[in-house]
Coordinates of C-alpha atoms (C1' of nucleotides) in Angstrom, one line a residue:
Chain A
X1 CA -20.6 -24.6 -4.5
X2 CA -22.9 -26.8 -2.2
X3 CA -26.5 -25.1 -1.7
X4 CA -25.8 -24.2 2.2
X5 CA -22.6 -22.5 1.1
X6 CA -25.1 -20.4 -1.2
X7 CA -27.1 -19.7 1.6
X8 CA -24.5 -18.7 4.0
X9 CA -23.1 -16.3 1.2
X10 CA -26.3 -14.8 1.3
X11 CA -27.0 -14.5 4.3
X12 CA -23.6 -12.8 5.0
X13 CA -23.9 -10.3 1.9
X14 CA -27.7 -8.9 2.8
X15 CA -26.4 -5.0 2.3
X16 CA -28.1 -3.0 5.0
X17 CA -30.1 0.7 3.6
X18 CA -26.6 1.6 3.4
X19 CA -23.1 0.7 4.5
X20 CA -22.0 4.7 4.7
X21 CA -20.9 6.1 8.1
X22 CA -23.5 8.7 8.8
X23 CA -22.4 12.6 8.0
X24 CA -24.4 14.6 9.9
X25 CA -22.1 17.3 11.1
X26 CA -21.7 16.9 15.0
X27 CA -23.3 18.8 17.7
X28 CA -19.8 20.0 18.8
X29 CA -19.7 22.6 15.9
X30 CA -22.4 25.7 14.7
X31 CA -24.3 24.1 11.9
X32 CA -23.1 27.4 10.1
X33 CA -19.7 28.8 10.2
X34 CA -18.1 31.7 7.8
X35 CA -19.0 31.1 4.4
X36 CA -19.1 27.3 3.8
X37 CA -20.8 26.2 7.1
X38 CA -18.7 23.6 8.6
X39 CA -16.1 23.2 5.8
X40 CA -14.3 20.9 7.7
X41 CA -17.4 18.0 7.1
X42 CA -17.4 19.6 3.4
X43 CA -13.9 18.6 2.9
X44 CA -14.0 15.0 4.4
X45 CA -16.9 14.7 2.1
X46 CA -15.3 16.1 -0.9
X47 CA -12.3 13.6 -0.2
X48 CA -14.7 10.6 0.5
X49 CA -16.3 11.3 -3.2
X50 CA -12.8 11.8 -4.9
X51 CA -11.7 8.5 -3.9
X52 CA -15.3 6.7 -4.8
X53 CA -15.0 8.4 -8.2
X54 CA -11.2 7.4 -9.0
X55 CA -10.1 4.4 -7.7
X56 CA -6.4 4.9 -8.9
X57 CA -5.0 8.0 -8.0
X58 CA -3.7 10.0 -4.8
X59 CA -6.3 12.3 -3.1
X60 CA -4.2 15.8 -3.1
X61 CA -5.1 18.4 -0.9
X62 CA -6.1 20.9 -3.8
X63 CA -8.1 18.7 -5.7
X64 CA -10.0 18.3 -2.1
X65 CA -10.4 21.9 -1.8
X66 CA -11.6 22.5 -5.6
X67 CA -14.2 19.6 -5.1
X68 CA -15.4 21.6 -2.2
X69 CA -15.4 24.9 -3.6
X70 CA -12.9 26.7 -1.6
X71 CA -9.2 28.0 -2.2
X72 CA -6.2 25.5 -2.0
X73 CA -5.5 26.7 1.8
X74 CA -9.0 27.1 2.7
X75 CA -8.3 23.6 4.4
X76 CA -5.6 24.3 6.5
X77 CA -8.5 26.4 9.1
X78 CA -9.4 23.0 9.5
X79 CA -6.3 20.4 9.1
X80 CA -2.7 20.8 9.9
X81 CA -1.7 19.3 7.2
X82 CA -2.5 16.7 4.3
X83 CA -1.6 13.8 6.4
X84 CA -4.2 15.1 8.8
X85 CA -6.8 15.1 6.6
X86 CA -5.8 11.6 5.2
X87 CA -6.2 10.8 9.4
X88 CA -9.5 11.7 8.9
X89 CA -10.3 10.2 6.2
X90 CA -9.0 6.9 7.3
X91 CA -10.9 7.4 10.6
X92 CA -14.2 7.4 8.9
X93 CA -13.1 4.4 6.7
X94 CA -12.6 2.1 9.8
X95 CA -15.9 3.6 11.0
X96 CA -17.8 2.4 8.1
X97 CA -15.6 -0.8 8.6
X98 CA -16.7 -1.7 12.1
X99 CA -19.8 -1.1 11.0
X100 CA -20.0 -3.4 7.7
X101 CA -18.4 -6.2 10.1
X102 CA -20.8 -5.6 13.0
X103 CA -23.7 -5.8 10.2
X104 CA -22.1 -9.1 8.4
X105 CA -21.9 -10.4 11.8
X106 CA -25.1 -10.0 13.2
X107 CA -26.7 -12.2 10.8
X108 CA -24.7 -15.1 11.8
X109 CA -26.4 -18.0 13.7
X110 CA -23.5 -19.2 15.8
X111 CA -20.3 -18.0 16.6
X112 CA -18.3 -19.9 13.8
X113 CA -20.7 -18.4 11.3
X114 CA -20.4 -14.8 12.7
X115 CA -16.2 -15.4 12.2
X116 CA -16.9 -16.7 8.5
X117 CA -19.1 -13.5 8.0
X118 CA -16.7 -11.2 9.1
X119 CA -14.3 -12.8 7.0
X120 CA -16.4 -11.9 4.0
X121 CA -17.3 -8.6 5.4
X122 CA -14.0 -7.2 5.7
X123 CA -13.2 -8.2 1.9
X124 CA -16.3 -7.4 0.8
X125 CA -15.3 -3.5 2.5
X126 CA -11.9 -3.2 0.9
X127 CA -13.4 -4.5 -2.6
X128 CA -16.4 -2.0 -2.8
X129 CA -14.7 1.2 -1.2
X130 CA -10.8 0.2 -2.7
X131 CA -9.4 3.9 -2.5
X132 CA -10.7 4.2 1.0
X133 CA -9.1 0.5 2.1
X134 CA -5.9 2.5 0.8
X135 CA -5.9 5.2 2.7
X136 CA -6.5 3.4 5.7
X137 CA -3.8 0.6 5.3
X138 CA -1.2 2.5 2.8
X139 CA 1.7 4.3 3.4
X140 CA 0.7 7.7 2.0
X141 CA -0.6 8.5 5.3
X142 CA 2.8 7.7 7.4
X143 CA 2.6 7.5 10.7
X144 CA -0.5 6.7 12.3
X145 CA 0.4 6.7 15.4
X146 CA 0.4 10.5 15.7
X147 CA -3.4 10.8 15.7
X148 CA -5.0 9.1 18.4
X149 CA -8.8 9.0 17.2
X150 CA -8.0 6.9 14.1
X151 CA -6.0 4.9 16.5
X152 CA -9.0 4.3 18.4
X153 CA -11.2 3.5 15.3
X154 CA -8.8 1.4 14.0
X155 CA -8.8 -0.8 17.1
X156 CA -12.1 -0.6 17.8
X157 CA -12.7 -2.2 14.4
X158 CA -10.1 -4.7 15.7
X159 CA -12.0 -5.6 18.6
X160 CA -15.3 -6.5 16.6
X161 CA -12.6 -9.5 15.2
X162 CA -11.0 -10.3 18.6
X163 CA -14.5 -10.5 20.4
X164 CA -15.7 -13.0 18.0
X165 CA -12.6 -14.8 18.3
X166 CA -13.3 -15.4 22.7
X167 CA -16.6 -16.3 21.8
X168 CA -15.6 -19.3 19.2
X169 CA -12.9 -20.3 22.1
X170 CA -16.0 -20.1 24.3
X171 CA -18.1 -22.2 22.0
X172 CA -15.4 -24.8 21.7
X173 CA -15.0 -23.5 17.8
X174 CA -11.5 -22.5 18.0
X175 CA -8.9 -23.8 20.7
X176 CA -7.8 -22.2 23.8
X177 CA -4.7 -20.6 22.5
X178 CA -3.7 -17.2 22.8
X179 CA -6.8 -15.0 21.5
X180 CA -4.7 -12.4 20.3
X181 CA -2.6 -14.8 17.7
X182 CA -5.8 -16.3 16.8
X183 CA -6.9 -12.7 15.9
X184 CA -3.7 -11.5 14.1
X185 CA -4.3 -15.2 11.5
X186 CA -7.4 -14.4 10.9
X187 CA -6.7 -11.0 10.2
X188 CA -3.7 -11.4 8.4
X189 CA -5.4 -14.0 6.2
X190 CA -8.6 -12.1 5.2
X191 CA -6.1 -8.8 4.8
X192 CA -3.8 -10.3 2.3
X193 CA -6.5 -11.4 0.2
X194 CA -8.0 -8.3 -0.2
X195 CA -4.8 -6.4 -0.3
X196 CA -4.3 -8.9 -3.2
X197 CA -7.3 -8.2 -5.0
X198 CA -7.6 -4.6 -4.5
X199 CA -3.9 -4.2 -6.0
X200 CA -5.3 -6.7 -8.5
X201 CA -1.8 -9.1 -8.0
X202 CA -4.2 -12.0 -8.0
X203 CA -6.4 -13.7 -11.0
X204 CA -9.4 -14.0 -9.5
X205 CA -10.8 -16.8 -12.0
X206 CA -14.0 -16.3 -12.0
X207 CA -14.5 -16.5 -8.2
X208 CA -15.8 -13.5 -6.4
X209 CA -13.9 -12.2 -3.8
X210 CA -16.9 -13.1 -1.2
X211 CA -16.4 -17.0 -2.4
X212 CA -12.2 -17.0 -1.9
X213 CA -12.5 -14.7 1.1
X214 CA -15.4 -17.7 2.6
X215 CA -13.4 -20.4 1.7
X216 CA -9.9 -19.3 2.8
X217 CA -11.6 -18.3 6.2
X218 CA -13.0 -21.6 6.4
X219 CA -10.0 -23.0 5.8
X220 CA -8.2 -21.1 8.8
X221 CA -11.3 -22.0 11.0
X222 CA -10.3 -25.6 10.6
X223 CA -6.7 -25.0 11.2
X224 CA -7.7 -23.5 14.7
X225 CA -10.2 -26.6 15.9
X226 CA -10.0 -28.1 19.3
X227 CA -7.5 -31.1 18.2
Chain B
X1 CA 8.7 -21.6 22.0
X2 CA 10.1 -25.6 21.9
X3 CA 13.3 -25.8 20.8
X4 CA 12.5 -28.1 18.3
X5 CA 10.7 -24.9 16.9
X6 CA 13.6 -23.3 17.5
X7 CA 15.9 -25.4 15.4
X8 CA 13.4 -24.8 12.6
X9 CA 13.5 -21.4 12.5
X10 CA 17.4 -21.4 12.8
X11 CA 17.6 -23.5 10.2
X12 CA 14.8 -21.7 7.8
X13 CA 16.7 -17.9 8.8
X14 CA 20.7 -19.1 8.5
X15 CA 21.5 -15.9 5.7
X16 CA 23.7 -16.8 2.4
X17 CA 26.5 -14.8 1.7
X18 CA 24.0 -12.5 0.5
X19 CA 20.1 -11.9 -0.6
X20 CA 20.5 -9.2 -3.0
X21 CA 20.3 -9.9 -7.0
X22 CA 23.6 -9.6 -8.5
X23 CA 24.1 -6.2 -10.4
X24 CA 26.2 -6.8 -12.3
X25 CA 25.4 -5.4 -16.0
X26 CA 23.5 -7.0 -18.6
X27 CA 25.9 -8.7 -21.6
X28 CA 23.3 -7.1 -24.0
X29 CA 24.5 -3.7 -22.8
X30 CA 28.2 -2.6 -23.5
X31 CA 30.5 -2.0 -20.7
X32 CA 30.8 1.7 -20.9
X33 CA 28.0 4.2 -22.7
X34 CA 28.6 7.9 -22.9
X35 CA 29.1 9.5 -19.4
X36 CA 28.3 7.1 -17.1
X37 CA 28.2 3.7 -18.7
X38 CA 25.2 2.1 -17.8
X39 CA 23.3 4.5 -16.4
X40 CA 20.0 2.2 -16.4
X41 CA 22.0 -0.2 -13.9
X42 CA 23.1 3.5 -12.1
X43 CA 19.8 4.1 -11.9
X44 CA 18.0 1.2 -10.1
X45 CA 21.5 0.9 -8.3
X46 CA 20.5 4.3 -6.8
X47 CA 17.0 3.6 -6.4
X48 CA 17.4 0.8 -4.5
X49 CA 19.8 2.7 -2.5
X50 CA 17.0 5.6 -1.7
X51 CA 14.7 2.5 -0.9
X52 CA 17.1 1.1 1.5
X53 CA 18.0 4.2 3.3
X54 CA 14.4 5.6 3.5
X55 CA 12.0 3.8 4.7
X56 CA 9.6 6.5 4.8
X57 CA 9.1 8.3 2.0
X58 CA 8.1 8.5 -2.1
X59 CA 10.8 7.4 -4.3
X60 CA 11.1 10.5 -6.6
X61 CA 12.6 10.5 -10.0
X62 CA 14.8 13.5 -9.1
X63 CA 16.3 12.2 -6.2
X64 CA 17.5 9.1 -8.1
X65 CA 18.6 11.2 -11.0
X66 CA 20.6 13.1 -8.1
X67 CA 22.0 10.5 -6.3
X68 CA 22.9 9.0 -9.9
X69 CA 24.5 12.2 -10.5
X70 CA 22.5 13.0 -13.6
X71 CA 20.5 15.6 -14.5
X72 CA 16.9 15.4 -14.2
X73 CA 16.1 14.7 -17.5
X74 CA 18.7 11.4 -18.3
X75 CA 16.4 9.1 -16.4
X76 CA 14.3 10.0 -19.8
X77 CA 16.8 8.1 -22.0
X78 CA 16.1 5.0 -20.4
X79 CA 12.9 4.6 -19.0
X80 CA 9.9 5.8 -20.2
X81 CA 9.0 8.0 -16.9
X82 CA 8.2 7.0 -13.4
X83 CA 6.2 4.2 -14.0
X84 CA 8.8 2.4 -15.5
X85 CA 11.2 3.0 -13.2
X86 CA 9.4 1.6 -10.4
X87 CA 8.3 -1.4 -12.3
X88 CA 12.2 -1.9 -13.3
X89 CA 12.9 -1.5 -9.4
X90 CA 9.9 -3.7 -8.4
X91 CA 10.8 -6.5 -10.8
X92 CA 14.2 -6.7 -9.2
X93 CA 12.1 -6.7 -5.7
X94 CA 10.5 -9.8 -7.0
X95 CA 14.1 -11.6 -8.2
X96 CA 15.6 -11.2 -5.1
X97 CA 12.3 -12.3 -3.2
X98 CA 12.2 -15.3 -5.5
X99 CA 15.7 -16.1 -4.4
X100 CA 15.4 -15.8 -0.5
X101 CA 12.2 -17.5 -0.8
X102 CA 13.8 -20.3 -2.5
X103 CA 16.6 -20.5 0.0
X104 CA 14.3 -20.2 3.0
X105 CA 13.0 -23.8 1.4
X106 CA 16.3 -25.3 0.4
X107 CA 17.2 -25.8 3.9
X108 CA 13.9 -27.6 4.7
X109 CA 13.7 -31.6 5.2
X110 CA 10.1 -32.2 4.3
X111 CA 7.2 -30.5 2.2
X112 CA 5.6 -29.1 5.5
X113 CA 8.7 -27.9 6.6
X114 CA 9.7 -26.4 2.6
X115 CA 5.9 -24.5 3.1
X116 CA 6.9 -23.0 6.8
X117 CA 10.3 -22.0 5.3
X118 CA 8.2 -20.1 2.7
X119 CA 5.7 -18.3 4.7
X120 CA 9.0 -17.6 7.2
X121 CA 11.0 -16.1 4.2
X122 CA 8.5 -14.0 2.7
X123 CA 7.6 -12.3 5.8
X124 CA 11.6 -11.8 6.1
X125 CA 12.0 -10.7 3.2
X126 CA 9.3 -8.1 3.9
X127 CA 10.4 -6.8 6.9
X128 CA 14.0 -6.6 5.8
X129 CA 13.2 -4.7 2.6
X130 CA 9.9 -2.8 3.6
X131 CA 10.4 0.1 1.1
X132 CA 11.6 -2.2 -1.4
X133 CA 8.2 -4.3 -0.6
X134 CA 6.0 -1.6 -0.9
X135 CA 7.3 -0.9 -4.8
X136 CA 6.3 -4.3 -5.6
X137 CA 3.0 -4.6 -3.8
X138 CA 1.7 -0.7 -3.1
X139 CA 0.1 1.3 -5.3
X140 CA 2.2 4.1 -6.5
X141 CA 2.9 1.6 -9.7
X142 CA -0.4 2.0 -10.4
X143 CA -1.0 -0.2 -13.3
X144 CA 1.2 -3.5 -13.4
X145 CA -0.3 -5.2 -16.1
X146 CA 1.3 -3.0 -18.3
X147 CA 4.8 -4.3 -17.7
X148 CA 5.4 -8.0 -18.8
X149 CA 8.9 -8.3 -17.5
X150 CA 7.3 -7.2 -14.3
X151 CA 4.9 -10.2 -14.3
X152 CA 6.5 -12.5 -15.2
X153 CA 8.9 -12.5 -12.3
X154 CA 6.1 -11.4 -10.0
X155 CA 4.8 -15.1 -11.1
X156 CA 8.0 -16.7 -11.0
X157 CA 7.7 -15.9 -7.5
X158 CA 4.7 -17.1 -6.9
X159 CA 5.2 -20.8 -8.7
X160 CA 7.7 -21.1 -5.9
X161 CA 4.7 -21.3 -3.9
X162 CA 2.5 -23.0 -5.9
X163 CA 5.1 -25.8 -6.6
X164 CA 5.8 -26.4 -2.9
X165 CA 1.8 -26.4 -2.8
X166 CA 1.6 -29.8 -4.9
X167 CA 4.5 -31.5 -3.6
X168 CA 2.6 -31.6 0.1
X169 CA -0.5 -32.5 -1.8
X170 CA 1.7 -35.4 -3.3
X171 CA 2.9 -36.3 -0.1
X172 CA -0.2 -36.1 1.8
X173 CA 0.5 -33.4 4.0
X174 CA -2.6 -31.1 2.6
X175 CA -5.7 -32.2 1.3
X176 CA -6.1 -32.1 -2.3
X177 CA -8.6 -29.7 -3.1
X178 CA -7.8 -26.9 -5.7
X179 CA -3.5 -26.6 -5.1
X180 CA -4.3 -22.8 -6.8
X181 CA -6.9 -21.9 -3.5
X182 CA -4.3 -23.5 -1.0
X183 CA -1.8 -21.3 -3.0
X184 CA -3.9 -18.3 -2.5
X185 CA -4.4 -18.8 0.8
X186 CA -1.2 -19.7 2.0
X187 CA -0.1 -16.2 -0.2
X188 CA -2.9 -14.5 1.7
X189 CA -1.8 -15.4 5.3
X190 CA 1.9 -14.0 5.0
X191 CA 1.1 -11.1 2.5
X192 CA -1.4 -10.2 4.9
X193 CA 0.9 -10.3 8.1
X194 CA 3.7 -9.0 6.0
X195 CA 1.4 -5.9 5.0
X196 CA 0.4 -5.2 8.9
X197 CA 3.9 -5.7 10.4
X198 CA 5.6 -3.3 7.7
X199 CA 2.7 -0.7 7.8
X200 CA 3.2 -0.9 11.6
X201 CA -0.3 -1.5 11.8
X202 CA -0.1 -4.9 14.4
X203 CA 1.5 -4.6 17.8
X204 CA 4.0 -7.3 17.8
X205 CA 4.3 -7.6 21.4
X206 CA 7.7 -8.8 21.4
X207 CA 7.5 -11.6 19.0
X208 CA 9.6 -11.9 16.4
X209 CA 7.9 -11.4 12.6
X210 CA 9.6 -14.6 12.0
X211 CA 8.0 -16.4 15.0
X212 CA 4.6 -14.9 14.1
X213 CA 5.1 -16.4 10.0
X214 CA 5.8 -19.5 11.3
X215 CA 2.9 -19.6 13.9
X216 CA 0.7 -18.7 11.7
X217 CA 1.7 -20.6 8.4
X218 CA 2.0 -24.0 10.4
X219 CA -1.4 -23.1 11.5
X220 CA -2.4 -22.4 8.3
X221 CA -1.2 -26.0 7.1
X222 CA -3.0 -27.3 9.9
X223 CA -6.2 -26.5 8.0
X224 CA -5.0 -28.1 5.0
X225 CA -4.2 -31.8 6.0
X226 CA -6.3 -34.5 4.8
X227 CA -9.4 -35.3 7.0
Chain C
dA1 C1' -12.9 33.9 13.0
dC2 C1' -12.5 32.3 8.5
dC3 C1' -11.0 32.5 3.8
dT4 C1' -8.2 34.3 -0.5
dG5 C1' -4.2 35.3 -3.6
dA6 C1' 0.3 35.2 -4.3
dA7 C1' 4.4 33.2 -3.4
dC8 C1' 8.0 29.4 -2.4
dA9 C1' 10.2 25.1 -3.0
dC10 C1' 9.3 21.1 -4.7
dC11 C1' 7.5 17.4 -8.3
dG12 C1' 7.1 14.7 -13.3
dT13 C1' 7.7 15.6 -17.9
dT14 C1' 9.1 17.8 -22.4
dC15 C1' 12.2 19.8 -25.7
dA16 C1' 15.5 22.4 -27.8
dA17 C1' 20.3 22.6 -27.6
dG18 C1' 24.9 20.8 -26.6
dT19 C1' 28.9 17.1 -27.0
Chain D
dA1 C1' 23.7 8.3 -29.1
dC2 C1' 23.4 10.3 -24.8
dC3 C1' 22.9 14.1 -21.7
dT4 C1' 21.9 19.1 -20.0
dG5 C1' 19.2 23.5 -18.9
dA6 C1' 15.3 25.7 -19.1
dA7 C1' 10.6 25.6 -19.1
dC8 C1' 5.7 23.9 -18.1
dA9 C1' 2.0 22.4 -15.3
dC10 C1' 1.4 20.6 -11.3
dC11 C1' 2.0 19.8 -5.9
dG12 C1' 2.0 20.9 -0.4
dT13 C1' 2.6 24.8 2.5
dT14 C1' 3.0 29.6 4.2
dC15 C1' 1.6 34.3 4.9
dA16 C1' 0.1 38.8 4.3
dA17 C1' -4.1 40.7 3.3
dG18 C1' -9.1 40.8 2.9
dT19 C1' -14.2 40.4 4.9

DNA sequence: ACCTGAACACCGTTCAAGT
DNA sequence: ACCTGAACACCGTTCAAGT
């Protein structure tokens, strides 16, 4: 690994106070409700620490309510259903996503650098919060097309990627093609690796997922040069 | 889309008489057992069968046992419990993949075009078998290292790739760096797509799964020539 | 308005008992 | 040797009842 490689790496992988979405409870809702005062934030929470502690196993919607304290349908007060707390769930995770690829972007130095970091940022995200990646890309939550707001997040994450994309075909980075195609390769690529690694199908040799995610982005960087 | 391109892909999609693994029964087993003569084929035969009719949902033990006609408990006889089944079901997944993967390749004229076929096949192969797919890549078989049969074909399919890898390196159509990385990466780009189109998680905006494989792999190869 | 306890229909798994 | 029926401990979900 050549020294400026190194120093790229590191650049790239400087972790911020903390990559966690914030939890304050929002100023829609009382800061205290019956008896649990704003269950609904005691549950997401509950979930998010479930799936930090066991990487393997499903979240259930009991095990939820037992983490936080409350009778199996305490929850649905707050959530039609499992899959609409998984929604939730999943919402948050793309949250904390944007934000780890906004962060791994911002201390890029061009706009070829800011691609490569995002690269790295979004494998970095699925390595260190695995469960969480599954939930928001697996198929226990099924159709995510019935809840708008993680629609949103999810393409709002999206749009960090496809921003940076114009801007390397405004550089002269990438070629003028189609933005959108340009986006889907470069997310498809970075998403199978970590899908890869997080379902541990791939030997990693050695390599940390930061190095293969830089060089295989790298690699699709060159594939998409002015020619 | 050229035509050119479209001969490619014409050529790269023409189906065989048919994708699926033979089933017919093991010589190690005999013909007929006790009630239902082979009720481990019976089994996977009716678990591929769920897989294929519902794209949706878990693959339970009791519904196979059901549609088997069995009671709950003879799945018990022949596999050790779920797990097992689902590895038994995924490493068929992976025979059949192996299969279309190498037919997709059999039709090509050159290296680059035996590496399109491959990127074009997997993501076929996805899409046409999505539940199937999600058995052999998801994470309800929670631990695969635990079933060697399992690998081993999981890596039979993948030295299809890795074989068609080195012949480009021999023929000068990729660089020759590491033939394992451009491996990896090549796996990354379609595994990655594949994952987003079957998870319904990219808006394909009327293009074909195919067309978007082979966009993306050729770009993919792109960044691999020699410089 | 918010939560509990008990119930229902489902799982995966085990085990004695049947042929 | 192979399979069944009943049971166990778990799910997600519903609903009357409690505060």
């Amino acid at each position: 690994m050549s020294t400026s490689m190194r120093n790229l790496l590191k650049r790239i992988m400087a972790t911020p106070g903390s990559n966690r979405a914030k939890r304050s409870s929002s100023p829609k809702r009382p800061i205290r409700g019956y008896h649990h005062g704003n269950l609904r934030r005691a549950l997401l929470d509950a979930a998010a620490k479930i799936l930090e502690a066991n990487d393997a196993g499903e979240l259930g919607l009991r095990a939820v309510a037992r983490m936080a304290g409350v009778s199996q349908a305490a929850p649905y007060r707050h959530f039609a259903d499992k899959q609409a707390l998984l929604a939730a769930v999943a919402e948050e995770g793309f949250r904390t996503m944007s934000e780890a690829m906004r962060h791994a972007a911002a201390s890029a130095r061009d706009p070829a650098e800011r691609l490569l970091g995002l690269g790295v940022g979004y494998v970095e995200f699925a390595t260190a919060h695995r469960a969480h990646f599954r939930v928001m890309f697996g198929r226990e939550l099924i159709d995510k097309s019935q809840f708008p707001d993680l629609a949103k997040a999810a393409s709002e994450a999206f749009s960090v990627l496809y921003d940076t994309i114009l801007e390397c075909q405004r550089a002269g980075v990438t070629r003028r093609d189609d933005p959108a195609e340009q986006a889907f390769a470069a997310w498809s690529i970075v998403h199978g690796l970590a899908n890869l690694i997080v379902n541990e199908q791939l030997s990693l040799a050695g390599k940390s997922p930061a190095t293969l995610a830089l060089d295989i982005t790298r690699n699709l960087i060159d594939g998409m040069r002015p020619r």
